[in-house]
Short mmCIF file of C-alpha atoms in Angstrom, two decimals:
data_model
loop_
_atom_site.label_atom_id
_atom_site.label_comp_id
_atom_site.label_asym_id
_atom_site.label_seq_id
_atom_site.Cartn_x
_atom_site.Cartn_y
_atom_site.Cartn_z
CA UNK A 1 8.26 31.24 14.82
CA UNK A 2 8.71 27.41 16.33
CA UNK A 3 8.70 24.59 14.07
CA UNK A 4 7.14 21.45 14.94
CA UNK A 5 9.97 19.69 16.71
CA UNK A 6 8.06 16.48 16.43
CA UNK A 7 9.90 15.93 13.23
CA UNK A 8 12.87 15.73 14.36
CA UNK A 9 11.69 12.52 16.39
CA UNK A 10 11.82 11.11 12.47
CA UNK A 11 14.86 9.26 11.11
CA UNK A 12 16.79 11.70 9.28
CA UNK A 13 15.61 10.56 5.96
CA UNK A 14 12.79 7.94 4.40
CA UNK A 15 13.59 4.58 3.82
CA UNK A 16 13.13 4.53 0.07
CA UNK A 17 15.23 8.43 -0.15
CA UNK A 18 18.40 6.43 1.67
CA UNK A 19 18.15 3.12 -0.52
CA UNK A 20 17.92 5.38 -3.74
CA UNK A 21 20.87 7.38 -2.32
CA UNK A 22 23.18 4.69 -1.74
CA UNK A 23 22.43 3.24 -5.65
CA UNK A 24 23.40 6.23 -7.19
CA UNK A 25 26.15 6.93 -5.02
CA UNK A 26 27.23 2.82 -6.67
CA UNK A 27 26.62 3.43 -9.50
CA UNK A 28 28.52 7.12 -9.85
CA UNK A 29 31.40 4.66 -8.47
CA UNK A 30 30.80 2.26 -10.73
CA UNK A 31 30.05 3.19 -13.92
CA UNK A 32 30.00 0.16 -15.91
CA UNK A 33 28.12 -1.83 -13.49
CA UNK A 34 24.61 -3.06 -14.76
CA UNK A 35 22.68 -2.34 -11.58
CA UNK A 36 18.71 -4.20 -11.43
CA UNK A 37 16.31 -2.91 -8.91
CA UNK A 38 13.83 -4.74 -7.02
CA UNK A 39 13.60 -2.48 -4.47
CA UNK A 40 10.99 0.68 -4.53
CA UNK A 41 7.25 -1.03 -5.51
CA UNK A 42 6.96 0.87 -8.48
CA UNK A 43 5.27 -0.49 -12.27
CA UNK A 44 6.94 -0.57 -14.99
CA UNK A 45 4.59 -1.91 -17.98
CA UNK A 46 2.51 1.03 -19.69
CA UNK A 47 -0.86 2.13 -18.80
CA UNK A 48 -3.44 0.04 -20.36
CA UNK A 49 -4.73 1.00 -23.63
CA UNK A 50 -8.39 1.41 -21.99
CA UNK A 51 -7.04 3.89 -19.75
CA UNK A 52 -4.89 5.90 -22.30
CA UNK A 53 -7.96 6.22 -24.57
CA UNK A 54 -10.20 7.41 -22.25
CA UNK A 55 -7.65 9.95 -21.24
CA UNK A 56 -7.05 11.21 -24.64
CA UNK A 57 -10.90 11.94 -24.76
CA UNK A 58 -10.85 13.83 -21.70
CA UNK A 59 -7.81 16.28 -23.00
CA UNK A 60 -9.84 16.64 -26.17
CA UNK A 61 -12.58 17.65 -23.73
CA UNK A 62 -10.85 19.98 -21.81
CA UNK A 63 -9.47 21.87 -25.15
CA UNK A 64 -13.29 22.42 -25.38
CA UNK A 65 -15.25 24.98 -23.95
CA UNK A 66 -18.58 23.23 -24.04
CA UNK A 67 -16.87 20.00 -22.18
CA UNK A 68 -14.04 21.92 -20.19
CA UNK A 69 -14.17 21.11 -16.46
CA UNK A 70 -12.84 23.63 -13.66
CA UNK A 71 -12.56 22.41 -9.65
CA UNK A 72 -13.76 19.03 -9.44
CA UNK A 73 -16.14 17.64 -6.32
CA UNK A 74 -13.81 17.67 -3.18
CA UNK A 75 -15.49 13.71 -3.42
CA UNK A 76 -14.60 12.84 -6.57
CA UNK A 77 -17.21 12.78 -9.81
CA UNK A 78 -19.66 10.55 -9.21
CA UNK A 79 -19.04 8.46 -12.41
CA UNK A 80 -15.96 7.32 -11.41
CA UNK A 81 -17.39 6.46 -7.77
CA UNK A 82 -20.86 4.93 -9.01
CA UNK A 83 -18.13 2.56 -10.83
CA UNK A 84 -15.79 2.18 -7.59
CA UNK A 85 -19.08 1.19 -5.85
CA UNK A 86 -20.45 -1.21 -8.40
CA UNK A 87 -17.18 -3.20 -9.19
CA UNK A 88 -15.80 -2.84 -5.54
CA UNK A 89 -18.04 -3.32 -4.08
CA UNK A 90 -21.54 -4.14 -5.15
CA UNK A 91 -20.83 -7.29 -7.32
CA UNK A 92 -19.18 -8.71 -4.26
CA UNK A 93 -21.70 -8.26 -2.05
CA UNK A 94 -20.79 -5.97 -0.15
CA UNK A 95 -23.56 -2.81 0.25
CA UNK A 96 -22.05 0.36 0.32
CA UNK A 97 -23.02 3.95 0.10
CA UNK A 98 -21.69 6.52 -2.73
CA UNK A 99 -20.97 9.21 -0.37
CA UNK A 100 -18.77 6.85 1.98
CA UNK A 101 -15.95 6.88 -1.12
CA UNK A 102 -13.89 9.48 -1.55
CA UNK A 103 -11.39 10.01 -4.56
CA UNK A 104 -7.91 11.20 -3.65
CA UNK A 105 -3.99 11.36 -5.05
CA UNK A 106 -3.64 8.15 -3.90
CA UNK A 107 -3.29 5.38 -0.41
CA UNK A 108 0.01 6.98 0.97
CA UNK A 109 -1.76 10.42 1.10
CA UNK A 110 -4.36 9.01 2.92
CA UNK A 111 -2.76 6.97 5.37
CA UNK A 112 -1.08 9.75 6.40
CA UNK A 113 -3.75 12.47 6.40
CA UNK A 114 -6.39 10.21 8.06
CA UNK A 115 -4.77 11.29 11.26
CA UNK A 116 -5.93 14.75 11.30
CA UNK A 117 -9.28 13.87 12.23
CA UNK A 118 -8.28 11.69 15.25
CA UNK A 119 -7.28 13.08 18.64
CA UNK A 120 -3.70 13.19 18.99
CA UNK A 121 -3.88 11.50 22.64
CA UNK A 122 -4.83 8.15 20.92
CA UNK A 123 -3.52 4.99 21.22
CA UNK A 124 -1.70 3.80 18.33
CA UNK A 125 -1.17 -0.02 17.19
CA UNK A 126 1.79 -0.22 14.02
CA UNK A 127 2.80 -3.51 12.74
CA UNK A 128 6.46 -4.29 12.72
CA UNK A 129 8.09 -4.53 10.10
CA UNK A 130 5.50 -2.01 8.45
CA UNK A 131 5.10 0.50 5.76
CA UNK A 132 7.07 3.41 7.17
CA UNK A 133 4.18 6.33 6.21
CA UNK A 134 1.94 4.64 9.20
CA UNK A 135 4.90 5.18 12.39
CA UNK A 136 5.75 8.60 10.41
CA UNK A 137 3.20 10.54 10.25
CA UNK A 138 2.05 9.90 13.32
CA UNK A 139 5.24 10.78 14.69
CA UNK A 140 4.72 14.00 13.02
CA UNK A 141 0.94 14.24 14.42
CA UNK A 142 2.48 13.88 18.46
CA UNK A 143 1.24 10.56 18.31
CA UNK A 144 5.35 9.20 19.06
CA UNK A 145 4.63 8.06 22.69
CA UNK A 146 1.34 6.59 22.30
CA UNK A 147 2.72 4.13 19.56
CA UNK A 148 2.42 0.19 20.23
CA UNK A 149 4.14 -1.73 18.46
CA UNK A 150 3.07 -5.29 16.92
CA UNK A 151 5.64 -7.49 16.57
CA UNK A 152 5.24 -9.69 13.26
CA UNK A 153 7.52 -12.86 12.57
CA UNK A 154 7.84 -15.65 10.89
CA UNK A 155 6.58 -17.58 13.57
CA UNK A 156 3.35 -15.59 13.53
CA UNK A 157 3.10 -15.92 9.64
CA UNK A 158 4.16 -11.83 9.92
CA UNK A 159 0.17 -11.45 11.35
CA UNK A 160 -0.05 -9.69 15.01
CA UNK A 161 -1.53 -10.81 17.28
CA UNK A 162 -4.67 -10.06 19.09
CA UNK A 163 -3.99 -7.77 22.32
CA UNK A 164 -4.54 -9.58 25.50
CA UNK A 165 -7.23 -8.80 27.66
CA UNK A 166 -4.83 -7.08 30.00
CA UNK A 167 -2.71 -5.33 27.16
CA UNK A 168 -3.29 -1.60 26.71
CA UNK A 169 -5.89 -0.45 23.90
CA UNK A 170 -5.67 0.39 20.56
CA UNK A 171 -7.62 3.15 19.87
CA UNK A 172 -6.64 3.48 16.26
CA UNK A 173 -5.10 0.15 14.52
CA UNK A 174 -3.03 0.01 11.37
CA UNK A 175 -3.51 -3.24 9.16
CA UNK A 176 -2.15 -3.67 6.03
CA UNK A 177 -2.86 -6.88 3.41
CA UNK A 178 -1.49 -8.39 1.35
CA UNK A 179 1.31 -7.13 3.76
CA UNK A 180 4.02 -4.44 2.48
CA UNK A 181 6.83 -5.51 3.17
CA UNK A 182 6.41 -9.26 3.99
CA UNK A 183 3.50 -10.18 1.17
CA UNK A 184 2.15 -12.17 3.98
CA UNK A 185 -2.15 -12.09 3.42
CA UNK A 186 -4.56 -12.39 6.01
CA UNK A 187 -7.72 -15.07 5.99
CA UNK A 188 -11.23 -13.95 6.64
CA UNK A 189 -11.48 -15.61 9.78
CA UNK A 190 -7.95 -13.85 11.37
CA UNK A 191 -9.73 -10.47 10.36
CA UNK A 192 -12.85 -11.18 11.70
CA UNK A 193 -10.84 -11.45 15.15
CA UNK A 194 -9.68 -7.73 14.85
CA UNK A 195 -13.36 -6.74 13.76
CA UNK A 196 -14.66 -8.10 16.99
CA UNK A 197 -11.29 -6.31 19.06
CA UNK A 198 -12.34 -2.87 17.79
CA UNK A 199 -15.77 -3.10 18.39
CA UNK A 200 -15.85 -4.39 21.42
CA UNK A 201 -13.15 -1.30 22.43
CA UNK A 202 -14.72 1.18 20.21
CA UNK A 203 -11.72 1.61 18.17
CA UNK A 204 -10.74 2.24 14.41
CA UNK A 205 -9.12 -0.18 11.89
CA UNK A 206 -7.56 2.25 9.48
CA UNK A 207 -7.18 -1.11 6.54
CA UNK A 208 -4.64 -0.71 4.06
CA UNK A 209 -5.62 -2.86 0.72
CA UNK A 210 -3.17 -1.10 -1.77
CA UNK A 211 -2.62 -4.98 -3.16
CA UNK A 212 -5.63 -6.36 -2.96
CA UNK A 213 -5.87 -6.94 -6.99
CA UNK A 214 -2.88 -9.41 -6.26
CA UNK A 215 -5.34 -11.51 -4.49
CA UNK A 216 -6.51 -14.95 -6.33
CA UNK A 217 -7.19 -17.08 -3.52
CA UNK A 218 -10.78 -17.51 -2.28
CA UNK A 219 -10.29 -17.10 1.20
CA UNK A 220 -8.41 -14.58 1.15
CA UNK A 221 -10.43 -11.18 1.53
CA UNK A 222 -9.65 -7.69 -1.08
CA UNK A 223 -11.86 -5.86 1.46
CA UNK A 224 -12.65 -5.67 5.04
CA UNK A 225 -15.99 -5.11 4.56
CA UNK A 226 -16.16 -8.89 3.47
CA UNK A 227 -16.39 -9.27 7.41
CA UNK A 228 -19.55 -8.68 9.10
CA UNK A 229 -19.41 -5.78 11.55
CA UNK A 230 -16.47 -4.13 10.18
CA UNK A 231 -18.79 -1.09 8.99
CA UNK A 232 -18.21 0.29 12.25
CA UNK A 233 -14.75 -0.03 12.68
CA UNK A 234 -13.21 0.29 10.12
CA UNK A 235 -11.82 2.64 7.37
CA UNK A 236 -10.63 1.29 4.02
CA UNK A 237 -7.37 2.84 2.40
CA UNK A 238 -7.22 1.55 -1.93
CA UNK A 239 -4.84 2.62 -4.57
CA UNK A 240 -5.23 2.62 -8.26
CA UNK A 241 -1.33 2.51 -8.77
CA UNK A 242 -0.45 -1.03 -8.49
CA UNK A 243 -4.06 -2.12 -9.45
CA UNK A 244 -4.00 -0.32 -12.80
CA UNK A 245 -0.39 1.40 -12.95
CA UNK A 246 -1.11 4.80 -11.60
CA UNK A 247 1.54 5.61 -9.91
CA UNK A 248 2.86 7.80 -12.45
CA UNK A 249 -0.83 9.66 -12.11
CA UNK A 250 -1.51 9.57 -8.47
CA UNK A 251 -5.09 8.11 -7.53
CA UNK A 252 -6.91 6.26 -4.99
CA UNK A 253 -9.73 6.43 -2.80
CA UNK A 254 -11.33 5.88 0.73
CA UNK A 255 -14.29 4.69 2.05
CA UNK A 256 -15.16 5.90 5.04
CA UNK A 257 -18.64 4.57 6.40
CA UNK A 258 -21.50 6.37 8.08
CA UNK A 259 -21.63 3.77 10.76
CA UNK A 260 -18.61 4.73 12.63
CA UNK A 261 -19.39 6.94 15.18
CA UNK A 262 -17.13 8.26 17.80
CA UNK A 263 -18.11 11.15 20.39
CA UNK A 264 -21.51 11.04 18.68
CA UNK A 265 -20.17 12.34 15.62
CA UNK A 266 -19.42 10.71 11.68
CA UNK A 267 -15.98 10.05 10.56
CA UNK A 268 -17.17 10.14 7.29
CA UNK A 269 -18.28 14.05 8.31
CA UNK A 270 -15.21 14.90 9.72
CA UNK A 271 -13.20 13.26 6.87
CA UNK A 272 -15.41 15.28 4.37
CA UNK A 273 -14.37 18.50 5.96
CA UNK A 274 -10.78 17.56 6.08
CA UNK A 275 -10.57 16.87 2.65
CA UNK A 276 -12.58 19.61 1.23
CA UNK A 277 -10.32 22.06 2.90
CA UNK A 278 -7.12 20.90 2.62
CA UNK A 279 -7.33 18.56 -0.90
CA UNK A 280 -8.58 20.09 -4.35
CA UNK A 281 -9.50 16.52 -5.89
CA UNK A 282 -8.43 14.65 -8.44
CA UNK A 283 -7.67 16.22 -12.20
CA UNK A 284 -10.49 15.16 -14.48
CA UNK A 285 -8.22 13.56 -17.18
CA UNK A 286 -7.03 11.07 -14.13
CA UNK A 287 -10.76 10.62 -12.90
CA UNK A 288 -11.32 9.61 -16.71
CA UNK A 289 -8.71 7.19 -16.98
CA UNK A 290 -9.49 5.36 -13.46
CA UNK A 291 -13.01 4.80 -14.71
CA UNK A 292 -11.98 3.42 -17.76
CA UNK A 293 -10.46 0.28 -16.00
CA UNK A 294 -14.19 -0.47 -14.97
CA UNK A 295 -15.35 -2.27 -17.90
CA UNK A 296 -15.24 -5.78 -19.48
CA UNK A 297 -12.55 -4.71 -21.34
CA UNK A 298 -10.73 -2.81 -18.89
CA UNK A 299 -10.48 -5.40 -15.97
CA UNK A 300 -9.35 -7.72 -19.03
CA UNK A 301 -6.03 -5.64 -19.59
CA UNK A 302 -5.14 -4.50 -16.20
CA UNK A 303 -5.66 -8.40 -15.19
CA UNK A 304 -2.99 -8.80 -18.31
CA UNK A 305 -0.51 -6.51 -16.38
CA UNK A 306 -1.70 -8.04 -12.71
CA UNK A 307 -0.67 -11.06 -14.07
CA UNK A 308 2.48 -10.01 -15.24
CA UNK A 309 3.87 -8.78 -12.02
CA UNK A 310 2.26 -11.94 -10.34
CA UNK A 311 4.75 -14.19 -12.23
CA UNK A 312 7.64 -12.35 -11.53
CA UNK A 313 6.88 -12.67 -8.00
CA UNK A 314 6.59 -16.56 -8.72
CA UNK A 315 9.97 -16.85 -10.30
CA UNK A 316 11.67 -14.33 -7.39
CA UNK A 317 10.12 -16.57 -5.21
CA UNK A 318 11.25 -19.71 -6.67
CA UNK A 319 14.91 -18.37 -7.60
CA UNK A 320 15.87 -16.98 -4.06
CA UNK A 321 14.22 -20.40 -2.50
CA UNK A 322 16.49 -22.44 -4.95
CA UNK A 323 19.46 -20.40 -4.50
CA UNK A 324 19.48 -21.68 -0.81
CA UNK A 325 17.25 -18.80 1.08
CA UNK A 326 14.37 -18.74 3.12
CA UNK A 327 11.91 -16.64 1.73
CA UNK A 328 8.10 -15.68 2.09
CA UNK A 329 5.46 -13.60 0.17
CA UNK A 330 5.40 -14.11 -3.89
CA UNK A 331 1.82 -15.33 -3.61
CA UNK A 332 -1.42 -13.30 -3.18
CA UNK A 333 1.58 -10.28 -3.56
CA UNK A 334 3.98 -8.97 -5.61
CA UNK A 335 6.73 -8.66 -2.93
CA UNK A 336 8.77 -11.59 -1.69
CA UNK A 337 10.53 -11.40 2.01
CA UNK A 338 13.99 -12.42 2.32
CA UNK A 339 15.20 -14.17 4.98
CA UNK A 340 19.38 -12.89 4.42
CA UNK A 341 22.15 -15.06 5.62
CA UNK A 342 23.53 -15.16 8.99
CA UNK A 343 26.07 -12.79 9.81
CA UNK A 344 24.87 -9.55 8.33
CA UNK A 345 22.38 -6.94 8.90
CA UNK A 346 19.93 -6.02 6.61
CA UNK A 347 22.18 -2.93 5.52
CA UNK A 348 25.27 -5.45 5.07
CA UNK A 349 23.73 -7.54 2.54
CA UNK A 350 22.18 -5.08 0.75
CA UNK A 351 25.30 -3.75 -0.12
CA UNK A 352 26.68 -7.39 -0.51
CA UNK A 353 24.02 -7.74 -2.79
CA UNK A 354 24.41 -4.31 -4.62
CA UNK A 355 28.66 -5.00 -4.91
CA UNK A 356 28.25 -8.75 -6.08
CA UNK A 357 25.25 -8.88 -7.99
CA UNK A 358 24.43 -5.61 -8.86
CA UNK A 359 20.42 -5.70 -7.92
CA UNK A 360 18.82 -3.46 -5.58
CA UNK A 361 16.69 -4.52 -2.51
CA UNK A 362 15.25 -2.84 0.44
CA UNK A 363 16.77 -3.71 3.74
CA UNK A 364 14.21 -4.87 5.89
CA UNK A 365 15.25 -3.20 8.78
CA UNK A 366 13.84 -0.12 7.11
CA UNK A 367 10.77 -1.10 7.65
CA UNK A 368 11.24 -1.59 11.67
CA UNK A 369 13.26 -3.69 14.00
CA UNK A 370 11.73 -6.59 13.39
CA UNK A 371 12.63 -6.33 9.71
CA UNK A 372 15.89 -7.11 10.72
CA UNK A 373 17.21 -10.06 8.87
CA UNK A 374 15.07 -9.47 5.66
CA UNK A 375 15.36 -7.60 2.44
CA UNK A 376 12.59 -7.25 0.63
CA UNK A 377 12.15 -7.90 -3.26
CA UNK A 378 9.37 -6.64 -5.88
CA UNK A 379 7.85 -7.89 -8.59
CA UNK A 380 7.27 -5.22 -11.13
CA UNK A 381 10.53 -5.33 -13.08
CA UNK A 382 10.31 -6.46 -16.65
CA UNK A 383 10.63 -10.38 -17.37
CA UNK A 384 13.73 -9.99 -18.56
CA UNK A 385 15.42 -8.33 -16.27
CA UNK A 386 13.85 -10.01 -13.29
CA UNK A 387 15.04 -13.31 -14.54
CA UNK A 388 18.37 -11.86 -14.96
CA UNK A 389 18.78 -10.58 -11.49
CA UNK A 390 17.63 -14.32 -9.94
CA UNK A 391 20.29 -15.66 -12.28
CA UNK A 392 23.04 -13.03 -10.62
CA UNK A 393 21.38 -13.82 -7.30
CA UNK A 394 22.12 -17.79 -7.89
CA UNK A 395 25.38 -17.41 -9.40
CA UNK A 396 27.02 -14.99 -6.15
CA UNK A 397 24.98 -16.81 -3.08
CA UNK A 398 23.64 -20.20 -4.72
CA UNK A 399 24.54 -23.36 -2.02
#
């Protein structure tokens, strides 16, 4: 037996495994210390009531032999994805097909699964800094030499830029917005640029919109189908756990059109086969309750939570700006980038940060080289205790 050596091409652990690591390893050394974290993008305010309710019902359903369900449709049950398609979609004008969505255990599954329908001689484009599942899994896939990189800075408002004409191709290009790490969002007129790139190369966008409920500007898209010709070249990655709190019960969904077309044959084929072989769906109960936020009332209270998170990524904002940093994000997003002081790495200063102000970060650098410099900050604390950890911030770096 041979294992696949292309693992150990991976750093030795994940980014978010080492940063949880290193707080309990402070806090087992300091046991009195009141330690706030603003680091892993996880919710903290209770599923809406909608979604509880509707949950409830479907227990009470499966206690019953007359409404028990087994296996569900390797898709998903089509009255969760008639929803998906109506509010998604549909009301914003954008015409979709049912069987281009399919329900899964969520975005990072996805994004790293995608990959087994793609050739593993492909061309690569990653962001940097980026969300480390993309560089990964494709490092676990073979894909570690055929990687290009994207360098994203400040001076680029953290967007790449559009390969020159004599750059090498992208045959398969990661995009991600509103932007883990940096928050940064991209207008409909910048996307339309890398809609026109991969058609004219016959390549695929794989688009991440995990945050796209975060969105409340205008001009700022929540899909990439808003942009003409991007039904055939591009695949669209959402999530249900920051949109409605799920990350406690693990779904999300992908639509993958019939238009794109690559050695004469349907991703959206090819994805189906993937999935119905190697994925069992999502539980019933979960299908139920990510329904439920598809209503009047259930947009209403997961707009509540939205809302909630939306502020606290105000007030980081405002609190690490008035302390004396540079910072970005904390609009259109719920993380805020962190420009750190000269004179330490991203590592340094988040254990300056841990040792003098006991709140948790993620050093940018974890999320590539050019995340060097940053730490990155979220906003789904409570109130309370975000407020408490600017105030800690202000009072230990404050100029």
């Amino acid at each position: 037996m041979k294992i696949n050596k292309n693992f150990l091409d991976l750093e030795a652990s994940y980014l978010f495994s080492t940063v949880n690591k290193k707080t309990r390893e402070f806090i087992a050394s300091h046991p009195s210390a009141d330690v706030i974290k603003l680091s892993i993008g996880d919710v903290t305010k209770p599923i809406c009531p909608v979604v509880i309710d509707a949950m409830h019902k479907a227990v009470d359903e499966m206690a019953d032999a007359k409404t028990f369900r087994g296996y569900p449709p390797e898709q998903g049950y089509d009255f969760v994805r008639e929803k998906i398609l109506e509010w998604d979609y549909t009301k914003r004008g954008i015409d979709m097909k049912l069987d281009e969505i399919f329900l899964s255990d969520g975005a990072k599954s996805d994004c790293g699964n995608i990959g087994d329908i793609f050739a593993t001689d492909n061309t690569v484009a990653i962001c940097d800094p980026v969300y480390p599942v993309y560089i990964d899994t494709n490092i676990m896939n073979g894909r570690k030499n055929n990687i290009i990189i994207m360098p994203c800075s400040a001076e680029t408002g953290f967007l790449p830029e559009i390969p020159s004409d004599d750059a090498p191709v992208a045959d398969i290009i990661y995009l991600c917005f509103p932007n883990n790490p940096t928050g940064a969002v991209a207008p409909k007129s910048y996307l339309k640029k890398w809609v026109d790139y991969a058609n004219a190369h016959h390549s695929v966008i794989l688009f991440d919109s995990a945050y796209e409920a975060f969105v409340t500007e205008p001009d700022i898209p929540k899909s990439i189908y808003e942009i003409e010709g991007a039904k055939t070249c591009a695949i669209e990655l959402r999530s249900f756990s920051k949109t409605a709190g799920f990350t406690g019960l693990r779904c999300g969904y992908t639509v993958v059109p019939h238009e794109l077309v690559f050695d004469g044959t349907e991703l959206n084929a090819l994805w189906m086969r993937r999935q119905s072989t190697k994925f069992n769906g999502v539980s019933y109960i979960t299908q139920c309750g990510a329904a439920a936020i598809y209503s009047e009332e259930g947009q209403k209270q997961i707009q509540e939570n939205l809302s909630f998170y939306r502020e606290n990524a105000r007030l980081i904002f405002e609190g690490v700006t008035a302390a004396g940093f540079k910072a970005f994000g904390g609009k259109n997003s719920p993380y805020v980038w962190l420009q750190i002081p000269e004179g330490y790495t991203s590592w340094s200063f988040f254990d300056e940060l841990l040792e003098k102000s006991q709140v948790v970060g993620t050093p940018g650098s974890g999320f590539g080289q050019k995340g060097e410099g940053y730490l990155r900050l979220t906003g789904f604390g409570s109130r309370e205790r975000t407020i408490e950890a600017i105030e800690r911030i202000k009072a230990s770096f404050g100029r």
